[in-house]
């Protein structure tokens, strides 16, 4: 079975039952988290260009699957953004996104960069598996936390997509002809990718999504403050079981036992770290 043959697009914006929206079930913390998530998802096209450079020379199927993946991520941004605009008519996805784009460009998206910042295609796929494990768990947690029917539907659909993305990158990892990496190398890449969540992506998206342009002077961007606010919002959504699922997916990606000591220890460490960060 080829990578592309198991990779099919699942839904469109028209499939969402928008008319079921119930404003009485919207909570401020979840709304703030959804606005920020919409900006990060909507930024996918940059990532597609970068991954296509990393996989230049690969089969047309692989390139097509990366493009479809990017379209799905951007659709996640549009769906979450539309929901946020319904919940808060003062929020405008395109405006908030333009501010986010202006202030946030990771170094590895720069055109001049050739190859993967992870050192190899396999390394790149491990990093992607970490991200998809994170998003799959995050949207499952939101689906379980919210009582708003449209948000339940959107996050349920997105969580399923993210899991499929994980499988795409997991299969692409195994389809590479370059030699496998040692488990230590894979673990290092995974831990580095988790640590990168501390960069501006989450903090700055939370800021642009939740501080209006006219408030910028009174509330200037501060990574520490907005990183903590973003973490606090996430911690009201997550519970321990979602984090364990995330860690199990990552341990499987690095080639370790998802139910062994490594997964159990890493789950505990990550949970404590997340709790401390939001304190
Ligand atoms: Fe996504
Ligand atoms: Fe994804």
PDB file of C-alpha atoms and ligand atoms in Angstrom:
ATOM      1  CA  UNK A   1       0.000   0.000   0.000  1.00  0.00           C
ATOM      2  CA  UNK A   2       1.431   3.413  -0.936  1.00  0.00           C
ATOM      3  CA  UNK A   3       1.420   6.460   1.316  1.00  0.00           C
ATOM      4  CA  UNK A   4      -0.898   8.348  -1.058  1.00  0.00           C
ATOM      5  CA  UNK A   5      -3.429   5.528  -1.321  1.00  0.00           C
ATOM      6  CA  UNK A   6      -4.198   5.661   2.409  1.00  0.00           C
ATOM      7  CA  UNK A   7      -4.320   9.450   2.397  1.00  0.00           C
ATOM      8  CA  UNK A   8      -7.659  10.972   1.452  1.00  0.00           C
ATOM      9  CA  UNK A   9      -9.301  14.258   2.313  1.00  0.00           C
ATOM     10  CA  UNK A  10     -12.170  13.842   4.737  1.00  0.00           C
ATOM     11  CA  UNK A  11     -14.468  16.908   4.824  1.00  0.00           C
ATOM     12  CA  UNK A  12     -15.102  20.456   3.667  1.00  0.00           C
ATOM     13  CA  UNK A  13     -16.368  23.651   5.330  1.00  0.00           C
ATOM     14  CA  UNK A  14     -19.865  22.949   3.923  1.00  0.00           C
ATOM     15  CA  UNK A  15     -20.063  19.673   5.859  1.00  0.00           C
ATOM     16  CA  UNK A  16     -20.034  21.489   9.230  1.00  0.00           C
ATOM     17  CA  UNK A  17     -23.474  21.991  10.812  1.00  0.00           C
ATOM     18  CA  UNK A  18     -22.946  25.711  11.471  1.00  0.00           C
ATOM     19  CA  UNK A  19     -26.657  26.338  12.169  1.00  0.00           C
ATOM     20  CA  UNK A  20     -26.400  24.322  15.401  1.00  0.00           C
ATOM     21  CA  UNK A  21     -24.139  26.976  16.953  1.00  0.00           C
ATOM     22  CA  UNK A  22     -25.156  27.699  20.559  1.00  0.00           C
ATOM     23  CA  UNK A  23     -23.586  30.925  21.915  1.00  0.00           C
ATOM     24  CA  UNK A  24     -24.694  30.093  25.475  1.00  0.00           C
ATOM     25  CA  UNK A  25     -22.206  27.196  25.493  1.00  0.00           C
ATOM     26  CA  UNK A  26     -19.149  29.314  24.592  1.00  0.00           C
ATOM     27  CA  UNK A  27     -16.629  29.812  27.403  1.00  0.00           C
ATOM     28  CA  UNK A  28     -14.046  32.659  27.339  1.00  0.00           C
ATOM     29  CA  UNK A  29     -10.996  30.445  27.970  1.00  0.00           C
ATOM     30  CA  UNK A  30     -11.854  28.003  25.225  1.00  0.00           C
ATOM     31  CA  UNK A  31     -12.649  30.856  22.849  1.00  0.00           C
ATOM     32  CA  UNK A  32      -9.220  32.412  23.506  1.00  0.00           C
ATOM     33  CA  UNK A  33      -7.521  29.049  22.863  1.00  0.00           C
ATOM     34  CA  UNK A  34      -9.475  28.446  19.632  1.00  0.00           C
ATOM     35  CA  UNK A  35      -8.607  31.883  18.227  1.00  0.00           C
ATOM     36  CA  UNK A  36      -4.898  31.210  18.808  1.00  0.00           C
ATOM     37  CA  UNK A  37      -5.102  27.691  17.337  1.00  0.00           C
ATOM     38  CA  UNK A  38      -6.814  29.083  14.222  1.00  0.00           C
ATOM     39  CA  UNK A  39      -3.800  31.324  13.507  1.00  0.00           C
ATOM     40  CA  UNK A  40      -1.257  28.520  13.904  1.00  0.00           C
ATOM     41  CA  UNK A  41      -3.244  26.166  11.645  1.00  0.00           C
ATOM     42  CA  UNK A  42      -3.834  28.844   9.039  1.00  0.00           C
ATOM     43  CA  UNK A  43      -0.069  29.323   8.715  1.00  0.00           C
ATOM     44  CA  UNK A  44       0.362  25.872   7.113  1.00  0.00           C
ATOM     45  CA  UNK A  45       1.215  26.966   3.519  1.00  0.00           C
ATOM     46  CA  UNK A  46       4.676  28.131   4.674  1.00  0.00           C
ATOM     47  CA  UNK A  47       5.261  24.725   6.137  1.00  0.00           C
ATOM     48  CA  UNK A  48       4.236  23.020   2.910  1.00  0.00           C
ATOM     49  CA  UNK A  49       6.843  25.010   0.954  1.00  0.00           C
ATOM     50  CA  UNK A  50       9.489  24.064   3.493  1.00  0.00           C
ATOM     51  CA  UNK A  51       8.566  20.342   3.469  1.00  0.00           C
ATOM     52  CA  UNK A  52       8.501  20.313  -0.318  1.00  0.00           C
ATOM     53  CA  UNK A  53      12.082  21.625  -0.309  1.00  0.00           C
ATOM     54  CA  UNK A  54      13.057  18.896   2.168  1.00  0.00           C
ATOM     55  CA  UNK A  55      11.391  16.240  -0.024  1.00  0.00           C
ATOM     56  CA  UNK A  56      12.500  17.679  -3.369  1.00  0.00           C
ATOM     57  CA  UNK A  57      13.088  14.778  -5.775  1.00  0.00           C
ATOM     58  CA  UNK A  58      10.653  12.461  -3.961  1.00  0.00           C
ATOM     59  CA  UNK A  59       7.797  10.680  -5.753  1.00  0.00           C
ATOM     60  CA  UNK A  60       4.890  12.785  -7.108  1.00  0.00           C
ATOM     61  CA  UNK A  61       2.673  10.870  -4.642  1.00  0.00           C
ATOM     62  CA  UNK A  62       4.699  12.086  -1.684  1.00  0.00           C
ATOM     63  CA  UNK A  63       4.622  15.690  -2.914  1.00  0.00           C
ATOM     64  CA  UNK A  64       0.850  15.430  -3.553  1.00  0.00           C
ATOM     65  CA  UNK A  65       0.271  14.069  -0.048  1.00  0.00           C
ATOM     66  CA  UNK A  66       2.235  17.003   1.441  1.00  0.00           C
ATOM     67  CA  UNK A  67       0.116  19.467  -0.529  1.00  0.00           C
ATOM     68  CA  UNK A  68      -3.127  17.839   0.571  1.00  0.00           C
ATOM     69  CA  UNK A  69      -1.854  17.810   4.138  1.00  0.00           C
ATOM     70  CA  UNK A  70      -1.218  21.580   3.949  1.00  0.00           C
ATOM     71  CA  UNK A  71      -4.685  22.212   2.509  1.00  0.00           C
ATOM     72  CA  UNK A  72      -6.234  20.305   5.399  1.00  0.00           C
ATOM     73  CA  UNK A  73      -4.228  22.268   7.990  1.00  0.00           C
ATOM     74  CA  UNK A  74      -5.288  25.568   6.391  1.00  0.00           C
ATOM     75  CA  UNK A  75      -8.903  24.340   6.439  1.00  0.00           C
ATOM     76  CA  UNK A  76      -8.516  23.662  10.170  1.00  0.00           C
ATOM     77  CA  UNK A  77      -7.547  27.328  10.511  1.00  0.00           C
ATOM     78  CA  UNK A  78     -10.543  28.470   8.459  1.00  0.00           C
ATOM     79  CA  UNK A  79     -13.016  26.295  10.395  1.00  0.00           C
ATOM     80  CA  UNK A  80     -11.707  27.315  13.825  1.00  0.00           C
ATOM     81  CA  UNK A  81     -11.514  30.944  12.675  1.00  0.00           C
ATOM     82  CA  UNK A  82     -15.092  30.943  11.419  1.00  0.00           C
ATOM     83  CA  UNK A  83     -16.297  29.428  14.667  1.00  0.00           C
ATOM     84  CA  UNK A  84     -14.386  32.102  16.632  1.00  0.00           C
ATOM     85  CA  UNK A  85     -15.916  34.840  14.456  1.00  0.00           C
ATOM     86  CA  UNK A  86     -19.393  33.471  15.239  1.00  0.00           C
ATOM     87  CA  UNK A  87     -18.614  33.328  18.955  1.00  0.00           C
ATOM     88  CA  UNK A  88     -17.009  36.790  18.978  1.00  0.00           C
ATOM     89  CA  UNK A  89     -18.024  39.089  16.098  1.00  0.00           C
ATOM     90  CA  UNK A  90     -15.135  41.405  17.094  1.00  0.00           C
ATOM     91  CA  UNK A  91     -12.634  38.738  16.039  1.00  0.00           C
ATOM     92  CA  UNK A  92     -11.481  38.733  12.405  1.00  0.00           C
ATOM     93  CA  UNK A  93      -9.395  35.746  11.335  1.00  0.00           C
ATOM     94  CA  UNK A  94      -7.714  37.477   8.388  1.00  0.00           C
ATOM     95  CA  UNK A  95      -6.784  40.572  10.400  1.00  0.00           C
ATOM     96  CA  UNK A  96      -5.405  38.646  13.355  1.00  0.00           C
ATOM     97  CA  UNK A  97      -3.567  36.316  10.989  1.00  0.00           C
ATOM     98  CA  UNK A  98      -1.927  39.233   9.142  1.00  0.00           C
ATOM     99  CA  UNK A  99      -0.510  40.507  12.447  1.00  0.00           C
ATOM    100  CA  UNK A 100       0.699  37.032  13.375  1.00  0.00           C
ATOM    101  CA  UNK A 101       2.428  36.578   9.994  1.00  0.00           C
ATOM    102  CA  UNK A 102       4.136  39.927  10.244  1.00  0.00           C
ATOM    103  CA  UNK A 103       5.696  39.150  13.602  1.00  0.00           C
ATOM    104  CA  UNK A 104       6.389  35.412  13.332  1.00  0.00           C
ATOM    105  CA  UNK A 105       8.581  33.640  10.776  1.00  0.00           C
ATOM    106  CA  UNK A 106      10.571  30.641  12.006  1.00  0.00           C
ATOM    107  CA  UNK A 107      14.135  30.584  10.628  1.00  0.00           C
ATOM    108  CA  UNK A 108      13.663  27.258   8.836  1.00  0.00           C
ATOM    109  CA  UNK A 109      10.870  28.678   6.670  1.00  0.00           C
ATOM    110  CA  UNK A 110      13.325  31.089   5.035  1.00  0.00           C
ATOM    111  CA  UNK A 111      13.658  30.356   1.310  1.00  0.00           C
ATOM    112  CA  UNK A 112      17.450  30.195   1.423  1.00  0.00           C
ATOM    113  CA  UNK A 113      17.436  27.235   3.809  1.00  0.00           C
ATOM    114  CA  UNK A 114      18.001  23.962   1.956  1.00  0.00           C
ATOM    115  CA  UNK A 115      17.281  20.525   3.437  1.00  0.00           C
ATOM    116  CA  UNK A 116      15.785  19.716   6.805  1.00  0.00           C
ATOM    117  CA  UNK A 117      16.693  21.568   9.993  1.00  0.00           C
ATOM    118  CA  UNK A 118      16.378  18.114  11.622  1.00  0.00           C
ATOM    119  CA  UNK A 119      19.321  16.820   9.583  1.00  0.00           C
ATOM    120  CA  UNK A 120      17.451  14.263   7.447  1.00  0.00           C
ATOM    121  CA  UNK A 121      14.075  13.388   5.970  1.00  0.00           C
ATOM    122  CA  UNK A 122      13.608  10.774   8.665  1.00  0.00           C
ATOM    123  CA  UNK A 123      14.411  13.380  11.325  1.00  0.00           C
ATOM    124  CA  UNK A 124      11.896  15.748   9.759  1.00  0.00           C
ATOM    125  CA  UNK A 125       9.208  13.055   9.898  1.00  0.00           C
ATOM    126  CA  UNK A 126       9.864  12.410  13.593  1.00  0.00           C
ATOM    127  CA  UNK A 127       9.405  16.125  14.294  1.00  0.00           C
ATOM    128  CA  UNK A 128       6.159  16.118  12.269  1.00  0.00           C
ATOM    129  CA  UNK A 129       4.893  13.051  14.162  1.00  0.00           C
ATOM    130  CA  UNK A 130       5.483  14.951  17.420  1.00  0.00           C
ATOM    131  CA  UNK A 131       3.443  17.917  16.183  1.00  0.00           C
ATOM    132  CA  UNK A 132       0.596  15.740  14.879  1.00  0.00           C
ATOM    133  CA  UNK A 133       0.555  13.780  18.166  1.00  0.00           C
ATOM    134  CA  UNK A 134       0.231  17.114  19.958  1.00  0.00           C
ATOM    135  CA  UNK A 135      -2.542  18.482  17.756  1.00  0.00           C
ATOM    136  CA  UNK A 136      -4.439  15.172  17.687  1.00  0.00           C
ATOM    137  CA  UNK A 137      -4.475  15.086  21.515  1.00  0.00           C
ATOM    138  CA  UNK A 138      -5.247  18.806  21.799  1.00  0.00           C
ATOM    139  CA  UNK A 139      -8.328  18.748  19.576  1.00  0.00           C
ATOM    140  CA  UNK A 140      -9.542  15.513  21.191  1.00  0.00           C
ATOM    141  CA  UNK A 141      -9.241  17.292  24.542  1.00  0.00           C
ATOM    142  CA  UNK A 142     -11.217  20.309  23.255  1.00  0.00           C
ATOM    143  CA  UNK A 143     -13.890  18.025  21.801  1.00  0.00           C
ATOM    144  CA  UNK A 144     -14.207  16.373  25.225  1.00  0.00           C
ATOM    145  CA  UNK A 145     -14.136  19.701  27.123  1.00  0.00           C
ATOM    146  CA  UNK A 146     -16.674  21.780  25.199  1.00  0.00           C
ATOM    147  CA  UNK A 147     -20.451  21.571  25.270  1.00  0.00           C
ATOM    148  CA  UNK A 148     -20.820  23.795  22.190  1.00  0.00           C
ATOM    149  CA  UNK A 149     -22.131  21.482  19.438  1.00  0.00           C
ATOM    150  CA  UNK A 150     -20.400  23.101  16.439  1.00  0.00           C
ATOM    151  CA  UNK A 151     -17.055  23.245  18.211  1.00  0.00           C
ATOM    152  CA  UNK A 152     -17.505  19.596  19.201  1.00  0.00           C
ATOM    153  CA  UNK A 153     -18.053  18.717  15.555  1.00  0.00           C
ATOM    154  CA  UNK A 154     -15.143  20.797  14.236  1.00  0.00           C
ATOM    155  CA  UNK A 155     -12.636  19.576  16.806  1.00  0.00           C
ATOM    156  CA  UNK A 156     -13.810  15.972  16.378  1.00  0.00           C
ATOM    157  CA  UNK A 157     -13.188  16.209  12.637  1.00  0.00           C
ATOM    158  CA  UNK A 158      -9.853  17.980  13.129  1.00  0.00           C
ATOM    159  CA  UNK A 159      -8.651  15.451  15.725  1.00  0.00           C
ATOM    160  CA  UNK A 160      -9.346  12.647  13.220  1.00  0.00           C
ATOM    161  CA  UNK A 161      -7.411  14.541  10.515  1.00  0.00           C
ATOM    162  CA  UNK A 162      -4.447  15.086  12.844  1.00  0.00           C
ATOM    163  CA  UNK A 163      -4.334  11.387  13.628  1.00  0.00           C
ATOM    164  CA  UNK A 164      -4.348  10.653   9.895  1.00  0.00           C
ATOM    165  CA  UNK A 165      -1.535  13.203   9.428  1.00  0.00           C
ATOM    166  CA  UNK A 166       0.449  11.384  12.093  1.00  0.00           C
ATOM    167  CA  UNK A 167      -0.017   8.137  10.173  1.00  0.00           C
ATOM    168  CA  UNK A 168       1.012   9.850   6.912  1.00  0.00           C
ATOM    169  CA  UNK A 169       4.273  11.080   8.438  1.00  0.00           C
ATOM    170  CA  UNK A 170       4.850   7.795  10.280  1.00  0.00           C
ATOM    171  CA  UNK A 171       4.471   5.888   6.985  1.00  0.00           C
ATOM    172  CA  UNK A 172       6.602   8.435   5.117  1.00  0.00           C
ATOM    173  CA  UNK A 173       9.307   7.984   7.766  1.00  0.00           C
ATOM    174  CA  UNK A 174       9.334   4.231   7.158  1.00  0.00           C
ATOM    175  CA  UNK A 175       9.235   4.640   3.371  1.00  0.00           C
ATOM    176  CA  UNK A 176      12.585   6.513   3.264  1.00  0.00           C
ATOM    177  CA  UNK A 177      15.538   4.731   1.681  1.00  0.00           C
ATOM    178  CA  UNK A 178      18.042   6.555   3.927  1.00  0.00           C
ATOM    179  CA  UNK A 179      19.199   4.499   6.937  1.00  0.00           C
ATOM    180  CA  UNK A 180      17.126   4.508  10.123  1.00  0.00           C
ATOM    181  CA  UNK A 181      18.216   6.767  12.983  1.00  0.00           C
ATOM    182  CA  UNK A 182      19.217   5.433  16.387  1.00  0.00           C
ATOM    183  CA  UNK A 183      16.512   5.579  19.027  1.00  0.00           C
ATOM    184  CA  UNK A 184      18.599   8.178  20.910  1.00  0.00           C
ATOM    185  CA  UNK A 185      18.786  10.425  17.869  1.00  0.00           C
ATOM    186  CA  UNK A 186      15.020  10.067  17.337  1.00  0.00           C
ATOM    187  CA  UNK A 187      14.355  10.806  21.003  1.00  0.00           C
ATOM    188  CA  UNK A 188      16.571  13.886  20.845  1.00  0.00           C
ATOM    189  CA  UNK A 189      14.667  15.226  17.837  1.00  0.00           C
ATOM    190  CA  UNK A 190      11.344  14.551  19.581  1.00  0.00           C
ATOM    191  CA  UNK A 191      12.426  16.317  22.779  1.00  0.00           C
ATOM    192  CA  UNK A 192      13.828  19.256  20.800  1.00  0.00           C
ATOM    193  CA  UNK A 193      10.547  19.600  18.942  1.00  0.00           C
ATOM    194  CA  UNK A 194       8.577  19.581  22.194  1.00  0.00           C
ATOM    195  CA  UNK A 195      10.920  22.266  23.567  1.00  0.00           C
ATOM    196  CA  UNK A 196      10.365  24.430  20.501  1.00  0.00           C
ATOM    197  CA  UNK A 197       6.769  24.856  21.653  1.00  0.00           C
ATOM    198  CA  UNK A 198       8.316  27.383  24.032  1.00  0.00           C
ATOM    199  CA  UNK A 199       9.229  29.654  21.116  1.00  0.00           C
ATOM    200  CA  UNK A 200       7.015  32.463  19.896  1.00  0.00           C
ATOM    201  CA  UNK A 201       4.586  30.358  17.868  1.00  0.00           C
ATOM    202  CA  UNK A 202       2.139  29.592  20.670  1.00  0.00           C
ATOM    203  CA  UNK A 203       2.730  32.723  22.758  1.00  0.00           C
ATOM    204  CA  UNK A 204       2.578  35.163  19.833  1.00  0.00           C
ATOM    205  CA  UNK A 205      -0.440  33.507  18.215  1.00  0.00           C
ATOM    206  CA  UNK A 206      -2.235  33.766  21.562  1.00  0.00           C
ATOM    207  CA  UNK A 207      -1.298  37.456  21.712  1.00  0.00           C
ATOM    208  CA  UNK A 208      -2.385  38.335  18.152  1.00  0.00           C
ATOM    209  CA  UNK A 209      -5.588  36.349  18.555  1.00  0.00           C
ATOM    210  CA  UNK A 210      -6.604  37.882  21.856  1.00  0.00           C
ATOM    211  CA  UNK A 211      -5.183  41.409  22.033  1.00  0.00           C
ATOM    212  CA  UNK A 212      -6.862  43.807  19.601  1.00  0.00           C
ATOM    213  CA  UNK A 213      -4.575  46.084  17.513  1.00  0.00           C
ATOM    214  CA  UNK A 214      -5.832  49.167  19.378  1.00  0.00           C
ATOM    215  CA  UNK A 215      -4.801  47.563  22.689  1.00  0.00           C
ATOM    216  CA  UNK A 216      -1.227  46.874  21.581  1.00  0.00           C
ATOM    217  CA  UNK A 217       0.267  50.008  23.165  1.00  0.00           C
ATOM    218  CA  UNK A 218      -1.347  49.328  26.516  1.00  0.00           C
ATOM    219  CA  UNK A 219      -0.560  45.588  26.339  1.00  0.00           C
ATOM    220  CA  UNK A 220       2.757  45.109  24.488  1.00  0.00           C
ATOM    221  CA  UNK A 221       3.819  41.581  23.537  1.00  0.00           C
ATOM    222  CA  UNK A 222       5.790  39.741  26.207  1.00  0.00           C
ATOM    223  CA  UNK A 223       6.670  36.131  25.420  1.00  0.00           C
ATOM    224  CA  UNK A 224       6.705  35.017  29.055  1.00  0.00           C
ATOM    225  CA  UNK A 225       3.316  36.490  29.897  1.00  0.00           C
ATOM    226  CA  UNK A 226       1.540  35.250  26.777  1.00  0.00           C
ATOM    227  CA  UNK A 227       3.243  31.869  26.899  1.00  0.00           C
ATOM    228  CA  UNK A 228       1.866  31.453  30.419  1.00  0.00           C
ATOM    229  CA  UNK A 229      -1.616  32.609  29.396  1.00  0.00           C
ATOM    230  CA  UNK A 230      -1.600  30.174  26.451  1.00  0.00           C
ATOM    231  CA  UNK A 231      -0.459  27.337  28.748  1.00  0.00           C
ATOM    232  CA  UNK A 232      -3.105  28.195  31.324  1.00  0.00           C
ATOM    233  CA  UNK A 233      -5.806  28.029  28.661  1.00  0.00           C
ATOM    234  CA  UNK A 234      -4.503  24.643  27.460  1.00  0.00           C
ATOM    235  CA  UNK A 235      -4.371  23.229  30.965  1.00  0.00           C
ATOM    236  CA  UNK A 236      -8.065  23.950  31.516  1.00  0.00           C
ATOM    237  CA  UNK A 237      -8.703  21.796  28.430  1.00  0.00           C
ATOM    238  CA  UNK A 238      -6.294  18.891  28.845  1.00  0.00           C
ATOM    239  CA  UNK A 239      -6.523  16.102  31.307  1.00  0.00           C
ATOM    240  CA  UNK A 240      -3.895  13.506  32.094  1.00  0.00           C
ATOM    241  CA  UNK A 241      -5.291  10.869  29.723  1.00  0.00           C
ATOM    242  CA  UNK A 242      -4.941  13.144  26.666  1.00  0.00           C
ATOM    243  CA  UNK A 243      -1.295  13.747  27.536  1.00  0.00           C
ATOM    244  CA  UNK A 244      -0.669  10.020  27.919  1.00  0.00           C
ATOM    245  CA  UNK A 245      -2.149   9.413  24.457  1.00  0.00           C
ATOM    246  CA  UNK A 246       0.132  12.130  23.047  1.00  0.00           C
ATOM    247  CA  UNK A 247       3.194  10.542  24.656  1.00  0.00           C
ATOM    248  CA  UNK A 248       2.206   7.065  23.429  1.00  0.00           C
ATOM    249  CA  UNK A 249       2.020   8.328  19.842  1.00  0.00           C
ATOM    250  CA  UNK A 250       5.446   9.970  20.145  1.00  0.00           C
ATOM    251  CA  UNK A 251       7.040   6.889  21.721  1.00  0.00           C
ATOM    252  CA  UNK A 252       5.649   4.748  18.909  1.00  0.00           C
ATOM    253  CA  UNK A 253       7.121   7.180  16.352  1.00  0.00           C
ATOM    254  CA  UNK A 254      10.603   6.911  17.869  1.00  0.00           C
ATOM    255  CA  UNK A 255      10.347   3.117  17.825  1.00  0.00           C
ATOM    256  CA  UNK A 256       9.857   2.485  21.559  1.00  0.00           C
ATOM    257  CA  UNK A 257       7.054   0.614  23.359  1.00  0.00           C
ATOM    258  CA  UNK A 258       4.060   2.991  23.688  1.00  0.00           C
ATOM    259  CA  UNK A 259       3.027   1.160  26.862  1.00  0.00           C
ATOM    260  CA  UNK A 260       6.479   0.687  28.395  1.00  0.00           C
ATOM    261  CA  UNK A 261       8.439   2.532  31.079  1.00  0.00           C
ATOM    262  CA  UNK A 262       9.622   5.248  28.695  1.00  0.00           C
ATOM    263  CA  UNK A 263       6.061   6.255  27.769  1.00  0.00           C
ATOM    264  CA  UNK A 264       4.907   6.169  31.390  1.00  0.00           C
ATOM    265  CA  UNK A 265       7.848   8.233  32.630  1.00  0.00           C
ATOM    266  CA  UNK A 266       7.665  10.721  29.758  1.00  0.00           C
ATOM    267  CA  UNK A 267       3.909  11.138  30.323  1.00  0.00           C
ATOM    268  CA  UNK A 268       4.491  11.962  33.970  1.00  0.00           C
ATOM    269  CA  UNK A 269       7.337  14.383  33.222  1.00  0.00           C
ATOM    270  CA  UNK A 270       5.426  16.182  30.482  1.00  0.00           C
ATOM    271  CA  UNK A 271       2.289  16.512  32.610  1.00  0.00           C
ATOM    272  CA  UNK A 272       4.301  18.003  35.503  1.00  0.00           C
ATOM    273  CA  UNK A 273       6.132  20.358  33.154  1.00  0.00           C
ATOM    274  CA  UNK A 274       2.866  21.568  31.614  1.00  0.00           C
ATOM    275  CA  UNK A 275       1.269  22.041  35.032  1.00  0.00           C
ATOM    276  CA  UNK A 276       4.311  24.025  36.247  1.00  0.00           C
ATOM    277  CA  UNK A 277       4.380  26.186  33.131  1.00  0.00           C
ATOM    278  CA  UNK A 278       0.792  27.260  33.551  1.00  0.00           C
ATOM    279  CA  UNK A 279       1.174  28.019  37.288  1.00  0.00           C
TER     280      UNK A 279
HETATM  281 FE1  LIG B   1      -4.315  20.916  12.015  1.00  0.00          FE
HETATM  282 FE1  LIG B   2      -2.102  18.012  11.215  1.00  0.00          FE
END
